[in-house]
Coordinates of C-alpha atoms and ligand atoms in Angstrom, one line a residue:
M1 CA -0.1 0.1 0.3
F2 CA 1.4 3.5 -1.3
A3 CA 0.9 4.8 2.0
F4 CA 3.0 2.6 3.9
T5 CA 5.9 2.4 1.7
K6 CA 9.1 1.9 3.0
K7 CA 11.2 4.1 0.5
E8 CA 13.3 6.0 2.2
G9 CA 12.2 9.9 2.5
S10 CA 9.1 8.8 1.2
A11 CA 7.2 10.2 4.4
A12 CA 9.4 13.3 4.7
L13 CA 8.3 14.2 0.8
A14 CA 4.5 13.3 2.0
F15 CA 4.8 15.9 4.7
L16 CA 6.3 18.7 2.6
I17 CA 3.4 18.1 0.2
A18 CA 0.8 18.1 2.8
G19 CA 2.2 21.4 3.9
S20 CA 2.4 22.8 0.5
V21 CA -1.2 22.0 0.5
W22 CA -2.4 23.4 3.7
F23 CA -0.7 26.5 3.1
V24 CA -3.2 27.3 -0.1
V25 CA -6.3 25.7 2.1
G26 CA -5.6 27.8 5.4
T27 CA -4.2 31.0 3.4
L28 CA -7.5 30.8 1.3
Y29 CA -9.9 30.5 4.8
G30 CA -7.8 33.7 5.9
L31 CA -8.7 35.9 3.3
L32 CA -12.0 34.4 3.3
S33 CA -12.1 35.6 6.9
A34 CA -10.5 38.9 6.0
I35 CA -13.2 39.8 3.4
T36 CA -15.9 39.3 5.5
L37 CA -14.6 41.9 7.9
V38 CA -15.1 44.3 5.1
A39 CA -18.4 43.2 4.0
P40 CA -19.7 41.1 6.8
E41 CA -22.8 40.1 4.4
I42 CA -21.0 39.3 1.5
F43 CA -21.3 35.7 1.6
N44 CA -25.2 35.9 2.2
N45 CA -24.7 34.7 5.8
I46 CA -24.0 31.0 4.9
P47 CA -23.7 29.1 7.9
E48 CA -20.3 27.6 6.6
L49 CA -18.8 30.9 5.9
V50 CA -19.1 32.9 8.7
F51 CA -16.6 34.7 10.1
S52 CA -16.4 32.6 13.6
R53 CA -16.3 29.3 11.6
M54 CA -13.6 30.4 9.1
R55 CA -11.2 32.1 11.6
P56 CA -10.3 29.2 13.2
I57 CA -10.2 26.8 10.4
H58 CA -7.7 29.7 9.1
V59 CA -5.8 29.8 12.0
N60 CA -5.3 25.9 12.8
T61 CA -4.9 24.9 9.5
V62 CA -2.1 27.5 8.8
L63 CA -0.4 26.9 12.1
F64 CA -0.5 23.1 12.5
G65 CA -1.1 22.3 8.5
F66 CA 0.9 24.4 7.0
V67 CA 3.9 25.6 8.9
T68 CA 4.3 22.7 11.6
T69 CA 3.7 19.9 8.8
T70 CA 6.2 21.5 6.5
L71 CA 8.8 22.1 9.1
M72 CA 7.9 18.3 10.1
G73 CA 8.9 17.2 6.6
A74 CA 12.1 19.0 6.8
G75 CA 13.1 17.5 10.1
L76 CA 12.6 13.9 9.1
H77 CA 14.9 14.7 6.1
Y78 CA 17.4 16.5 8.0
T79 CA 17.5 14.3 11.4
P80 CA 18.5 10.9 10.0
A81 CA 21.0 13.1 7.7
L82 CA 22.9 14.7 10.3
L83 CA 23.0 11.1 12.3
K84 CA 24.4 9.5 9.2
T85 CA 21.9 7.0 9.2
R86 CA 18.2 5.9 8.1
L87 CA 14.9 6.8 9.8
W88 CA 14.2 4.1 12.5
S89 CA 11.0 3.2 10.8
E90 CA 9.7 4.9 7.7
R91 CA 6.1 3.5 8.5
L92 CA 6.0 4.5 12.0
A93 CA 6.5 8.2 10.3
W94 CA 3.7 7.3 7.9
A95 CA 1.6 6.3 10.5
G96 CA 2.5 9.6 12.4
F97 CA 1.7 11.7 8.9
L98 CA -2.0 9.7 8.8
F99 CA -2.8 11.0 12.4
W100 CA -1.7 14.3 12.1
N101 CA -3.1 15.2 8.5
A102 CA -6.5 13.5 9.9
A103 CA -6.5 16.4 12.7
I104 CA -5.7 19.0 10.3
L105 CA -8.3 17.8 8.0
S106 CA -10.9 17.9 10.6
G107 CA -10.7 21.7 11.0
P108 CA -12.6 22.5 7.6
L109 CA -14.9 19.5 8.2
T110 CA -16.0 19.9 11.8
F111 CA -15.6 23.6 12.1
S112 CA -17.5 24.7 9.0
F113 CA -20.7 23.2 10.6
G114 CA -19.9 24.7 14.0
I115 CA -18.7 21.8 15.8
S116 CA -15.7 23.1 17.7
Q117 CA -14.5 23.1 21.3
G118 CA -14.4 26.9 21.0
R119 CA -10.8 28.0 22.8
E120 CA -8.3 29.5 20.7
Y121 CA -5.8 27.4 18.8
A122 CA -7.5 24.5 21.0
E123 CA -10.5 24.0 18.7
Y124 CA -10.2 20.4 17.6
I125 CA -12.7 18.0 18.9
W126 CA -11.3 15.3 21.5
I127 CA -11.4 12.3 19.0
F128 CA -8.6 14.8 16.9
D129 CA -6.9 15.7 20.0
V130 CA -6.2 12.3 20.1
C131 CA -5.0 11.8 16.6
I132 CA -2.5 14.5 17.3
M133 CA -1.0 13.0 20.3
I134 CA -0.8 9.8 18.7
A135 CA 1.2 10.8 15.7
L136 CA 3.5 12.9 18.1
I137 CA 3.9 9.8 20.1
L138 CA 5.0 7.7 17.2
M139 CA 7.3 10.5 16.1
A140 CA 9.0 11.2 19.5
I141 CA 9.5 7.0 19.3
D142 CA 11.0 6.8 15.6
L143 CA 13.2 9.9 16.3
T144 CA 14.3 8.5 19.7
M145 CA 15.2 5.2 17.7
T146 CA 16.9 7.0 14.9
I147 CA 19.3 8.7 17.5
L148 CA 20.0 5.3 19.3
R149 CA 21.0 4.1 16.2
R150 CA 23.1 6.7 15.0
T151 CA 26.6 6.5 13.3
E152 CA 27.5 10.3 14.1
K153 CA 28.6 11.1 17.8
T154 CA 27.7 14.1 17.9
L155 CA 24.2 15.4 18.4
Y156 CA 24.0 18.5 16.3
V157 CA 21.8 21.5 17.5
S158 CA 19.2 20.9 14.9
V159 CA 18.8 17.3 16.0
W160 CA 18.2 18.6 19.6
Y161 CA 15.5 21.2 18.5
F162 CA 13.3 18.9 16.2
T163 CA 13.5 15.7 18.6
M164 CA 12.7 17.9 21.8
T165 CA 9.6 19.3 20.2
F166 CA 7.7 16.3 20.2
F167 CA 8.5 15.4 23.8
W168 CA 7.5 19.5 24.9
T169 CA 4.6 19.1 22.6
I170 CA 3.4 15.7 24.1
G171 CA 3.6 17.4 27.5
F172 CA 1.4 20.6 26.6
Y173 CA -0.7 19.9 23.9
P174 CA -3.2 17.3 26.4
I175 CA -2.6 19.7 29.3
G176 CA -3.5 22.6 27.0
N177 CA -6.7 21.0 25.6
V178 CA -8.0 19.7 28.6
M179 CA -8.0 16.0 27.2
W180 CA -9.0 14.7 30.1
H181 CA -12.5 16.3 30.0
P182 CA -13.5 15.3 26.3
A183 CA -17.0 16.5 26.0
T184 CA -15.9 20.1 26.5
G185 CA -12.1 19.9 26.5
S186 CA -12.2 22.8 29.3
L187 CA -12.4 23.7 32.4
N188 CA -14.3 26.7 34.5
G189 CA -13.3 30.3 34.9
L190 CA -9.9 31.4 35.6
L191 CA -8.3 28.0 35.8
D192 CA -9.1 27.2 32.2
S193 CA -7.5 30.9 31.0
L194 CA -4.5 29.6 32.7
L195 CA -4.2 26.3 31.3
L196 CA -5.4 27.5 27.5
W197 CA -2.7 30.7 27.6
S198 CA 0.1 28.4 29.1
Y199 CA -0.3 26.4 25.9
G200 CA -1.3 29.0 23.6
H201 CA 2.3 30.6 24.4
N202 CA 3.6 27.3 24.3
L203 CA 2.5 26.5 21.0
P204 CA 4.5 29.1 19.5
G205 CA 7.6 29.0 21.8
L206 CA 7.9 25.4 22.2
L207 CA 6.3 24.0 18.9
L208 CA 6.8 26.8 16.4
T209 CA 10.3 28.1 17.6
P210 CA 11.9 24.9 17.7
L211 CA 11.3 23.3 14.6
S212 CA 11.9 26.5 12.7
L213 CA 15.4 27.2 14.5
G214 CA 16.3 23.3 13.9
A215 CA 15.7 24.4 10.3
A216 CA 17.4 27.3 10.2
Y217 CA 20.6 25.7 11.8
F218 CA 20.6 22.7 9.1
V219 CA 20.2 24.8 6.2
L220 CA 22.0 28.3 7.2
P221 CA 25.6 26.2 7.2
R222 CA 25.0 24.3 4.3
V223 CA 24.4 27.1 1.9
T224 CA 27.3 29.2 2.9
K225 CA 29.2 26.0 3.4
A226 CA 30.8 27.0 6.6
P227 CA 30.5 25.3 9.6
I228 CA 28.1 27.0 12.6
Y229 CA 29.8 29.5 14.3
S230 CA 29.4 28.1 17.6
H231 CA 28.0 24.7 18.7
T232 CA 28.1 25.7 22.6
L233 CA 26.3 28.7 21.9
S234 CA 23.5 27.0 20.1
L235 CA 22.9 24.9 22.9
Y236 CA 23.0 27.6 25.6
A237 CA 20.0 29.3 23.3
F238 CA 18.2 25.9 23.4
W239 CA 18.4 25.1 27.3
T240 CA 17.7 29.0 27.7
L241 CA 14.2 29.0 25.4
V242 CA 13.3 26.2 27.4
A243 CA 13.8 27.4 30.5
L244 CA 12.1 31.3 30.1
Y245 CA 9.6 30.8 27.4
S246 CA 8.0 27.9 29.1
H247 CA 6.5 29.5 31.8
I248 CA 5.7 33.3 30.3
G249 CA 2.0 32.7 29.1
G250 CA 0.5 34.9 31.8
H251 CA 1.5 38.0 29.3
H252 CA -1.6 36.9 27.2
I253 CA -4.0 37.5 30.4
L254 CA -2.2 40.3 32.0
Q255 CA -6.1 41.7 32.0
A256 CA -7.1 38.8 33.9
P257 CA -7.6 38.7 37.5
I258 CA -4.0 35.9 37.5
P259 CA -1.9 36.3 40.6
N260 CA 0.6 39.0 40.6
W261 CA 3.3 37.2 40.9
L262 CA 2.7 35.4 38.0
K263 CA 2.0 38.5 35.9
V264 CA 5.5 40.1 37.2
M265 CA 7.3 37.0 36.3
S266 CA 5.6 36.7 32.9
V267 CA 6.6 40.4 31.9
V268 CA 10.2 40.3 33.3
D269 CA 11.1 36.9 31.7
S270 CA 9.5 38.3 28.4
F271 CA 12.3 40.6 28.6
I272 CA 15.1 38.1 29.4
M273 CA 14.0 36.4 26.4
V274 CA 16.5 38.5 24.6
I275 CA 19.0 36.1 25.5
P276 CA 18.1 33.1 23.6
V277 CA 16.7 35.1 20.9
F278 CA 20.0 37.0 20.2
A279 CA 22.2 34.0 21.4
V280 CA 20.5 32.2 18.2
L281 CA 20.3 35.4 16.1
F282 CA 24.1 36.1 16.6
N283 CA 25.2 32.3 16.2
L284 CA 23.3 32.5 12.7
W285 CA 24.5 35.7 11.5
L286 CA 28.3 34.9 12.6
S287 CA 27.8 31.6 10.7
A288 CA 26.7 33.5 7.5
R289 CA 29.6 36.5 7.9
G290 CA 31.6 37.3 4.9
R291 CA 28.8 34.8 2.9
G292 CA 25.5 37.3 2.8
G293 CA 25.6 37.3 -0.8
A294 CA 25.8 33.3 -1.4
L295 CA 23.0 33.0 1.4
L296 CA 20.5 35.6 -0.3
A297 CA 21.4 34.4 -3.9
D298 CA 20.1 31.1 -3.0
P299 CA 16.3 30.5 -3.0
A300 CA 16.2 28.3 0.5
G301 CA 18.9 30.8 2.0
R302 CA 16.9 34.2 1.5
F303 CA 14.1 32.9 3.1
I304 CA 16.1 31.8 5.8
I305 CA 17.9 35.2 6.4
G306 CA 14.4 36.5 6.0
G307 CA 12.9 34.5 8.8
T308 CA 15.9 35.7 11.2
V309 CA 14.9 39.2 10.4
F310 CA 10.9 38.6 11.1
Y311 CA 12.5 36.6 14.6
L312 CA 14.5 39.6 15.4
L313 CA 11.3 42.1 14.8
T314 CA 8.8 39.5 16.5
C315 CA 11.1 39.4 19.5
I316 CA 11.5 43.1 20.0
Q317 CA 7.9 43.8 19.7
G318 CA 6.9 40.8 21.9
P319 CA 8.7 42.1 25.1
V320 CA 7.3 45.4 24.1
Q321 CA 3.7 44.4 24.3
S322 CA 4.2 42.2 27.3
L323 CA 4.2 45.6 29.2
P324 CA 0.8 46.2 30.7
S325 CA 1.1 50.0 30.2
V326 CA 1.6 49.3 26.2
Q327 CA -1.1 46.1 26.7
Q328 CA -3.7 48.5 28.1
V329 CA -3.5 50.4 24.3
T330 CA -2.7 47.1 22.4
H331 CA -4.7 44.3 24.1
F332 CA -8.0 43.2 22.4
T333 CA -6.8 45.1 19.3
N334 CA -5.9 44.2 15.3
W335 CA -1.8 45.1 17.0
T336 CA -2.0 41.9 18.3
I337 CA -3.2 39.9 15.0
G338 CA -0.3 42.0 13.3
H339 CA 2.2 40.3 15.8
S340 CA 0.7 36.9 14.9
H341 CA 1.5 37.5 11.4
L342 CA 4.9 38.9 11.7
A343 CA 5.8 36.1 13.9
V344 CA 3.9 32.8 12.4
L345 CA 3.7 34.2 8.8
G346 CA 7.0 36.3 9.1
F347 CA 9.2 34.2 11.3
V348 CA 8.2 30.9 11.0
A349 CA 6.4 30.4 7.3
F350 CA 9.9 31.7 6.3
M351 CA 12.0 29.3 7.9
A352 CA 9.5 26.5 7.0
T353 CA 9.4 27.8 3.5
G354 CA 13.3 27.9 3.2
A355 CA 13.7 24.2 4.7
L356 CA 11.1 23.2 2.1
W357 CA 13.2 24.2 -0.9
H358 CA 16.5 23.3 0.5
V359 CA 15.5 19.6 1.4
L360 CA 13.0 19.1 -1.3
P361 CA 16.0 18.5 -3.9
L362 CA 17.6 16.3 -1.1
I363 CA 14.9 13.9 -1.0
T364 CA 13.4 14.0 -4.5
G365 CA 17.0 14.1 -6.2
R366 CA 15.8 16.7 -8.5
R367 CA 16.6 20.3 -8.7
L368 CA 14.0 22.6 -8.0
Y369 CA 11.6 23.5 -10.8
S370 CA 12.1 26.8 -10.8
A371 CA 14.3 29.4 -8.9
A372 CA 12.8 32.3 -10.2
L373 CA 9.5 31.0 -8.6
V374 CA 11.1 31.0 -5.3
H375 CA 12.0 34.2 -5.8
L376 CA 8.8 35.5 -6.7
Q377 CA 7.2 33.7 -3.4
F378 CA 9.7 35.3 -1.2
S379 CA 8.9 38.6 -2.2
L380 CA 5.1 38.2 -2.5
M381 CA 5.3 37.0 1.2
A382 CA 7.5 39.6 2.0
F383 CA 5.1 42.0 1.0
G384 CA 2.1 40.1 3.1
V385 CA 4.4 40.1 5.8
V386 CA 5.7 43.9 6.1
G387 CA 2.1 45.1 4.4
F388 CA -0.1 42.9 7.2
L389 CA 2.4 44.9 10.1
I390 CA 1.8 47.9 9.0
V391 CA -2.1 48.2 8.3
L392 CA -2.7 46.1 11.3
T393 CA -0.5 47.9 13.7
I394 CA -2.1 51.2 12.6
A395 CA -5.6 49.8 12.9
G396 CA -4.6 48.4 16.8
L397 CA -3.2 51.4 17.6
V398 CA -7.2 53.6 16.3
Q399 CA -8.8 50.8 18.5
G400 CA -6.3 51.2 21.3
H401 CA -7.1 54.8 21.4
S402 CA -10.5 54.5 21.1
W403 CA -10.7 52.3 24.2
E404 CA -8.7 55.3 26.0
T405 CA -10.7 57.7 25.1
G406 CA -14.0 55.7 25.6
T407 CA -15.3 55.9 22.3
A408 CA -18.5 54.2 21.2
V409 CA -17.6 51.0 19.1
V410 CA -20.2 52.6 16.2
R411 CA -17.7 55.2 15.7
V412 CA -14.5 53.2 15.6
L413 CA -16.0 50.8 13.0
P414 CA -16.3 52.9 10.2
E415 CA -12.5 54.1 11.1
L416 CA -11.2 50.5 10.9
A417 CA -12.7 49.8 7.4
P418 CA -10.1 51.1 5.5
Y419 CA -7.4 49.1 7.1
M420 CA -9.3 46.1 6.7
A421 CA -9.7 46.3 3.4
M422 CA -5.7 46.9 3.0
R423 CA -5.4 43.7 4.9
A424 CA -7.8 41.6 2.3
A425 CA -6.0 43.2 -0.7
I426 CA -2.3 42.6 0.9
G427 CA -4.0 39.0 1.7
V428 CA -4.0 38.3 -1.8
S429 CA -0.4 38.4 -2.3
V430 CA 0.1 35.7 0.4
L431 CA -2.7 33.4 -1.5
V432 CA -0.7 33.8 -4.7
A433 CA 2.6 32.7 -3.0
S434 CA 1.0 30.0 -1.8
F435 CA -0.5 28.8 -5.0
I436 CA 3.1 29.5 -6.5
G437 CA 4.5 27.1 -4.0
F438 CA 2.3 24.2 -4.4
Y439 CA 2.9 24.6 -8.4
N440 CA 7.0 24.8 -7.8
L441 CA 6.8 22.1 -5.5
I442 CA 4.3 19.4 -8.0
M443 CA 6.5 20.7 -11.2
T444 CA 10.2 19.7 -9.3
I445 CA 8.8 16.2 -8.2
K446 CA 7.1 15.8 -11.8
K447 CA 9.9 17.4 -14.1
G448 CA 13.1 19.0 -11.9
Q449 CA 16.1 18.0 -13.8
P450 CA 17.8 14.7 -11.8
I451 CA 20.9 16.2 -9.8
G452 CA 22.8 12.9 -9.7
E453 CA 23.1 10.1 -6.8
S454 CA 26.9 11.3 -5.7
A455 CA 25.9 15.2 -5.6
I456 CA 22.6 13.8 -3.3
M457 CA 24.9 11.6 -1.0
E458 CA 27.7 14.8 -0.3
S459 CA 24.7 16.8 0.2
S460 CA 23.0 14.9 3.1
G461 CA 25.3 14.9 5.8
G462 CA 27.5 17.8 4.9
V463 CA 26.8 19.9 8.0
T464 CA 29.6 20.3 10.2
P465 CA 28.6 20.7 13.6
Ligands
HEM501 C1 10.6 37.5 23.1 C2 10.0 36.9 22.5 C3 8.3 36.7 22.4 C4 7.1 37.4 23.6 C5 8.3 38.6 24.5 C6 6.2 37.9 23.1 C7 4.9 38.5 23.5 C8 3.7 38.4 23.3 C9 2.7 38.9 23.9 C10 3.0 39.5 25.0 C11 1.3 38.4 23.4 C12 0.3 38.8 23.9 C13 -0.2 40.1 23.2 C14 -1.7 40.5 23.9 O1 -2.6 39.6 23.8 O2 -2.1 41.7 24.0 C15 1.9 37.9 22.2 C16 1.0 37.0 21.5 C17 1.2 36.3 20.5 N1 2.6 36.0 20.1 FE1 4.3 36.5 20.5 N2 5.8 36.8 22.1 C18 7.3 36.5 21.4 C19 7.8 36.0 20.7 C20 6.6 35.1 19.6 C21 7.2 33.9 18.5 C22 8.6 33.7 18.2 C23 5.9 33.5 17.9 C24 6.1 32.4 17.2 C25 6.7 31.9 16.7 C26 4.7 34.3 18.7 C27 3.5 34.6 18.6 C28 2.5 34.9 19.1 C29 1.0 34.4 19.0 C30 0.3 33.9 17.6 C31 0.5 35.3 19.5 C32 -1.1 36.1 19.6 C33 -1.6 35.0 20.6 C34 -3.2 35.1 20.9 O3 -3.8 34.7 19.7 O4 -3.7 36.3 21.3 N3 5.6 35.3 19.6 N4 3.3 37.3 22.4
HEM502 C1 -4.5 35.9 2.7 C2 -3.5 36.0 3.7 C3 -3.7 36.1 5.1 C4 -5.2 36.6 5.4 C5 -6.0 37.7 4.7 C6 -5.3 36.4 6.7 C7 -6.2 37.0 7.7 C8 -6.4 36.9 8.8 C9 -7.4 37.1 9.8 C10 -8.5 38.0 9.0 C11 -7.4 36.4 10.9 C12 -8.4 36.7 12.3 C13 -8.3 38.3 12.6 C14 -9.4 38.6 13.7 O1 -9.4 37.7 14.6 O2 -9.3 39.9 14.1 C15 -6.1 36.0 10.9 C16 -5.8 35.3 12.4 C17 -4.3 34.5 12.1 N1 -3.7 34.4 10.9 FE1 -3.9 35.2 9.4 N2 -4.4 35.6 7.6 C18 -3.6 35.4 6.4 C19 -2.7 34.2 6.3 C20 -1.6 33.7 7.2 C21 -0.8 32.8 7.3 C22 -0.3 32.4 5.9 C23 -0.5 32.5 8.3 C24 0.7 31.9 8.6 C25 1.6 31.1 8.5 C26 -1.8 33.3 9.3 C27 -1.5 33.2 10.8 C28 -2.5 33.5 11.7 C29 -2.6 33.1 12.8 C30 -1.6 32.6 13.9 C31 -3.7 34.1 13.4 C32 -4.1 34.3 14.7 C33 -3.7 35.6 15.1 C34 -4.4 35.9 16.8 O3 -5.3 35.5 17.2 O4 -3.8 36.6 17.3 N3 -2.3 34.0 8.3 N4 -6.0 35.8 9.8

């Protein structure tokens, strides 16, 4: 059966293809959601197309479907390559693929009909939470066994990030989704908020961030053909990320009556987060010093360097907006939506797309069908992120100002209309980018020029830790 083929790299390729499909689907729902914020009755109130149902489809599909699935595909290639061994079980990875993607598919299929657990980032109903957990456990087993059977002694930092992501997520996913209450997936009151936002925070911090950084640490030295600047610094950043990011989720609910010590710790450690962030950025940038031209000329390298810039911006904006005095204005406004897109569409999606274009030729043995299309996709996505950030930040400040001055909502909404229209218009460029990516992926698989066995062998284990 095709789905359980043992062919080396087949599961990784399946994850990459699925990630590109989810990019199209998730972004389409983002655009449709944005259009309803411009013209609320445009879809004639068809229940499946109301904002409240499309929004979670958009968010879950881009987050778990597009970026996470793509980064999993990349990791399934680079982990065995870095360990100079084969993946322990291709079939286990395929099983993980099926459970994982069943859950992502459940988003459009259930949320469209109002079947949802209704908590942000935790909307999947219980049975699909179970699918996610099974997928994560299968991946964790497969990676652990691959590590145990490795022939390369040193564990390069990408292996740390990629493998540990599954263990952390196995820990925080069931707690955040309150999986011991299958019917509702929730508790009551403040306790529920605490669990949800510990989870909602760790999702970007301990799932998306390590997957993205693992990929960046793999692709960047390979494109520049130079070893990583400091292995020690990379592991230092790894441990400080876990130590700091894991407990600052309180900064999402500073307006709620959570304990004061939790608020203080969340805000202070949000600032101390500059340690892991800059440790990573300096390490990557120093590894690329003197080779910036080669990096920017390479289709994947350009995405990775773009991702580091968006990571920097995200992590400057993050601590600032964790200050209660700033959040008093920005919380509950489009400012936060601007931050989300800068982070997930800017930082994470750029790393995922860079990883995709780097590992695809290594897995398929074929050159990219069109480097020009990758560069076009880069420009469209970069335009989208920067455009979203500017428009949504201004819209957020308009909203924040109205909170402060007590302006009635009916007066504020018309003021937001032009920004909502601009966001939808800019979104078209991201949707086009997703289609271009999918086309280029399929054409590479079908029509890409063969690279030759020796080049693939050489490129599969070339990262010097
Ligand atoms: C130093 C690092 C960071 C800090 C201190 C930080 C801080 C914050 C704060 C305070 C909020 C809540 C804003 C509000 O509700 O008013 C927030 C929201 C968010 N952040 Fe970050 N952030 C950081 C990095 C990141 C990264 C790397 C990602 C993605 C990988 C990310 C993704 C998000 C998302 C998706 C939200 C929206 C959550 C929601 O739905 O309300 N952040 N961040
Ligand atoms: C056509 C392009 C896109 C458009 C028009 C768009 C639009 C939207 C809209 C309207 C929302 C809901 C905002 C609200 O509740 O006020 C949203 C949320 C979100 N989108 Fe997108 N989006 C697009 C692409 C993407 C992509 C590609 C990603 C990630 C790779 C992404 C990540 C997110 C996230 C994480 C949220 C949740 C924000 C939060 O709750 O803080 N979006 N988007």
